[in-house]
PDB file of C-alpha atoms in Angstrom:
ATOM      1  CA  MET A   1       3.151   6.304  -8.874  1.00 38.00           C
ATOM      2  CA  SER A   2       4.700   6.263  -5.396  1.00 42.00           C
ATOM      3  CA  GLU A   3       2.983   4.947  -2.273  1.00 41.00           C
ATOM      4  CA  PRO A   4       0.830   7.456  -0.347  1.00 40.00           C
ATOM      5  CA  ASN A   5       2.624   8.725   2.757  1.00 43.00           C
ATOM      6  CA  VAL A   6      -0.474   9.021   4.962  1.00 41.00           C
ATOM      7  CA  LYS A   7      -2.146   5.820   6.108  1.00 40.00           C
ATOM      8  CA  PHE A   8      -5.107   5.109   8.360  1.00 44.00           C
ATOM      9  CA  VAL A   9      -5.884   1.989  10.375  1.00 46.00           C
ATOM     10  CA  GLY A  10      -8.229  -0.263   8.433  1.00 43.00           C
ATOM     11  CA  ASN A  11      -6.252   0.125   5.204  1.00 38.00           C
ATOM     12  CA  LYS A  12      -7.733   3.535   4.349  1.00 45.00           C
ATOM     13  CA  ARG A  13      -5.046   5.284   2.342  1.00 44.00           C
ATOM     14  CA  VAL A  14      -5.038   8.919   1.367  1.00 43.00           C
ATOM     15  CA  VAL A  15      -2.651  10.838  -0.811  1.00 39.00           C
ATOM     16  CA  TRP A  16      -0.697  13.585   0.930  1.00 37.00           C
ATOM     17  CA  GLY A  17      -1.763  17.080  -0.028  1.00 39.00           C
ATOM     18  CA  THR A  18      -4.951  18.765  -1.093  1.00 38.00           C
ATOM     19  CA  ASN A  19      -4.674  18.297  -4.830  1.00 41.00           C
ATOM     20  CA  GLY A  20      -8.051  16.557  -5.132  1.00 39.00           C
ATOM     21  CA  THR A  21      -6.684  13.016  -5.516  1.00 36.00           C
ATOM     22  CA  PHE A  22      -9.023  10.307  -4.223  1.00 35.00           C
ATOM     23  CA  THR A  23      -7.657   6.960  -3.050  1.00 40.00           C
ATOM     24  CA  GLU A  24     -10.018   4.339  -1.628  1.00 46.00           C
ATOM     25  CA  GLY A  25     -12.710   6.954  -1.027  1.00 49.00           C
ATOM     26  CA  VAL A  26     -10.846   9.288   1.333  1.00 63.00           C
ATOM     27  CA  LEU A  27      -9.636  12.812   0.496  1.00 72.00           C
ATOM     28  CA  VAL A  28      -7.239  14.844   2.652  1.00 75.00           C
ATOM     29  CA  ASP A  29      -8.765  18.221   3.388  1.00 78.00           C
ATOM     30  CA  SER A  30      -5.821  19.439   5.499  1.00 80.00           C
ATOM     31  CA  ALA A  31      -2.935  18.048   7.560  1.00 82.00           C
ATOM     32  CA  SER A  32      -0.295  19.330   9.957  1.00 86.00           C
ATOM     33  CA  ASN A  33       2.781  18.133  11.801  1.00 88.00           C
ATOM     34  CA  GLN A  34       4.296  19.872  14.832  1.00 93.00           C
ATOM     35  CA  GLN A  35       7.411  19.035  16.843  1.00 93.00           C
ATOM     36  CA  THR A  36       7.124  19.649  20.563  1.00 93.00           C
ATOM     37  CA  ALA A  37       8.757  18.750  23.889  1.00 92.00           C
ATOM     38  CA  ASP A  38       8.400  19.427  27.580  1.00 92.00           C
ATOM     39  CA  ASN A  39      11.005  21.773  29.009  1.00 92.00           C
ATOM     40  CA  GLU A  40      12.383  23.067  32.254  1.00 93.00           C
ATOM     41  CA  GLU A  41      14.270  26.280  32.902  1.00 93.00           C
ATOM     42  CA  ILE A  42      17.312  26.009  35.179  1.00 93.00           C
ATOM     43  CA  LYS A  43      17.910  29.120  37.277  1.00 94.00           C
ATOM     44  CA  ASP A  44      20.968  30.285  39.195  1.00 94.00           C
ATOM     45  CA  ASN A  45      20.924  31.596  42.779  1.00 96.00           C
ATOM     46  CA  ASP A  46      19.789  35.026  41.525  1.00 95.00           C
ATOM     47  CA  GLY A  47      16.791  33.594  39.692  1.00 93.00           C
ATOM     48  CA  ASN A  48      18.217  34.076  36.200  1.00 95.00           C
ATOM     49  CA  VAL A  49      17.731  31.360  33.621  1.00 93.00           C
ATOM     50  CA  VAL A  50      21.148  29.876  32.824  1.00 94.00           C
ATOM     51  CA  ALA A  51      20.057  26.719  31.006  1.00 94.00           C
ATOM     52  CA  LYS A  52      17.018  25.083  29.504  1.00 92.00           C
ATOM     53  CA  VAL A  53      16.408  21.337  29.355  1.00 92.00           C
ATOM     54  CA  PHE A  54      14.128  19.778  26.720  1.00 91.00           C
ATOM     55  CA  PHE A  55      12.711  16.264  27.193  1.00 91.00           C
ATOM     56  CA  ASN A  56       9.785  14.042  26.197  1.00 91.00           C
ATOM     57  CA  PHE A  57      10.189  14.859  22.508  1.00 92.00           C
ATOM     58  CA  ARG A  58       7.162  14.114  20.352  1.00 93.00           C
ATOM     59  CA  LYS A  59       5.460  14.857  17.063  1.00 92.00           C
ATOM     60  CA  GLN A  60       1.869  16.058  17.157  1.00 92.00           C
ATOM     61  CA  THR A  61       0.046  15.433  13.910  1.00 90.00           C
ATOM     62  CA  SER A  62      -3.450  16.071  12.687  1.00 88.00           C
ATOM     63  CA  VAL A  63      -5.402  15.351   9.556  1.00 87.00           C
ATOM     64  CA  SER A  64      -8.879  16.275   8.361  1.00 87.00           C
ATOM     65  CA  CYS A  65     -10.470  14.099   5.680  1.00 83.00           C
ATOM     66  CA  ILE A  66     -13.597  13.778   3.608  1.00 79.00           C
ATOM     67  CA  CYS A  67     -14.845  10.198   3.383  1.00 77.00           C
ATOM     68  CA  GLY A  68     -17.838   8.078   2.500  1.00 72.00           C
ATOM     69  CA  ALA A  69     -20.818   7.844   4.830  1.00 72.00           C
ATOM     70  CA  ASP A  70     -20.119   4.155   5.552  1.00 72.00           C
ATOM     71  CA  ASP A  71     -16.354   4.470   6.089  1.00 74.00           C
ATOM     72  CA  THR A  72     -15.085   3.332   9.485  1.00 76.00           C
ATOM     73  CA  ILE A  73     -12.701   5.761  11.142  1.00 81.00           C
ATOM     74  CA  PRO A  74     -10.024   5.019  13.762  1.00 83.00           C
ATOM     75  CA  ALA A  75     -10.857   5.123  17.478  1.00 87.00           C
ATOM     76  CA  ILE A  76      -8.979   6.834  20.294  1.00 90.00           C
ATOM     77  CA  GLY A  77      -5.929   4.729  21.163  1.00 90.00           C
ATOM     78  CA  ASP A  78      -5.567   3.233  17.684  1.00 88.00           C
ATOM     79  CA  ILE A  79      -2.183   3.416  15.970  1.00 87.00           C
ATOM     80  CA  VAL A  80      -2.471   5.554  12.826  1.00 84.00           C
ATOM     81  CA  GLU A  81       0.161   6.659  10.349  1.00 82.00           C
ATOM     82  CA  ILE A  82       0.029  10.367   9.542  1.00 81.00           C
ATOM     83  CA  CYS A  83       2.753  12.285   7.706  1.00 77.00           C
ATOM     84  CA  GLY A  84       4.939   9.162   7.809  1.00 78.00           C
ATOM     85  CA  TYR A  85       4.779   8.779  11.626  1.00 82.00           C
ATOM     86  CA  LYS A  86       3.056   5.932  13.470  1.00 85.00           C
ATOM     87  CA  CYS A  87       1.110   7.810  16.121  1.00 88.00           C
ATOM     88  CA  ILE A  88      -1.456   7.196  18.850  1.00 91.00           C
ATOM     89  CA  ALA A  89      -4.873   8.662  18.004  1.00 89.00           C
ATOM     90  CA  GLU A  90      -5.831  10.980  20.856  1.00 93.00           C
ATOM     91  CA  ASP A  91      -8.791  12.931  19.463  1.00 93.00           C
ATOM     92  CA  VAL A  92     -11.178  11.709  16.793  1.00 90.00           C
ATOM     93  CA  LYS A  93     -14.022  13.848  15.518  1.00 92.00           C
ATOM     94  CA  GLU A  94     -16.744  13.136  12.945  1.00 87.00           C
ATOM     95  CA  ASP A  95     -18.719  15.910  11.245  1.00 85.00           C
ATOM     96  CA  TRP A  96     -21.827  15.796   9.094  1.00 79.00           C
ATOM     97  CA  SER A  97     -23.760  18.695   7.650  1.00 72.00           C
ATOM     98  CA  LYS A  98     -26.782  19.173   5.446  1.00 70.00           C
ATOM     99  CA  GLY A  99     -25.921  18.545   1.830  1.00 66.00           C
ATOM    100  CA  ALA A 100     -22.266  17.717   2.576  1.00 64.00           C
ATOM    101  CA  SER A 101     -20.102  14.632   2.833  1.00 72.00           C
ATOM    102  CA  LYS A 102     -19.019  13.009   6.073  1.00 79.00           C
ATOM    103  CA  LYS A 103     -15.768  14.462   7.413  1.00 84.00           C
ATOM    104  CA  PHE A 104     -13.465  13.329  10.175  1.00 86.00           C
ATOM    105  CA  SER A 105     -10.395  14.716  11.868  1.00 90.00           C
ATOM    106  CA  ILE A 106      -7.756  12.965  13.926  1.00 90.00           C
ATOM    107  CA  THR A 107      -5.171  14.426  16.267  1.00 92.00           C
ATOM    108  CA  ALA A 108      -2.394  11.958  17.097  1.00 92.00           C
ATOM    109  CA  THR A 109       0.978  11.976  18.860  1.00 93.00           C
ATOM    110  CA  LYS A 110       4.212  10.125  18.133  1.00 92.00           C
ATOM    111  CA  TYR A 111       6.298   9.883  21.310  1.00 91.00           C
ATOM    112  CA  GLU A 112      10.009   9.485  20.588  1.00 87.00           C
ATOM    113  CA  GLN A 113      10.593   6.877  23.296  1.00 84.00           C
ATOM    114  CA  LEU A 114       7.307   4.941  22.925  1.00 85.00           C
ATOM    115  CA  ALA A 115       7.287   2.066  20.450  1.00 83.00           C
ATOM    116  CA  THR A 116       4.235   2.137  18.174  1.00 78.00           C
ATOM    117  CA  GLU A 117       5.294  -0.607  15.760  1.00 71.00           C
TER     118      GLU A 117
END
């Protein structure tokens, strides 16, 4: 069996996908990966866009998981590995509901020019 490709700080590993596979008590409910960048339109003297510059490339990732009630989840600013990218956790949310397991979701960003090793 190959190594899981989604990893959380604190050695919590989850298997990519939603096929119901549990690994160390955490189950991926959903995940996403989006490429994004800042951009600037360059206009000529008539105000028409003649070029577009893209910069500050980054990957925005998110994952939602079901975990045990006692599991520790990452904090904002922690380095987490989601979808194979080492990212900075920017939003962390925990959810509980009557008769349900504890859930958490993390939104994290991998900046192309920022070392997260």
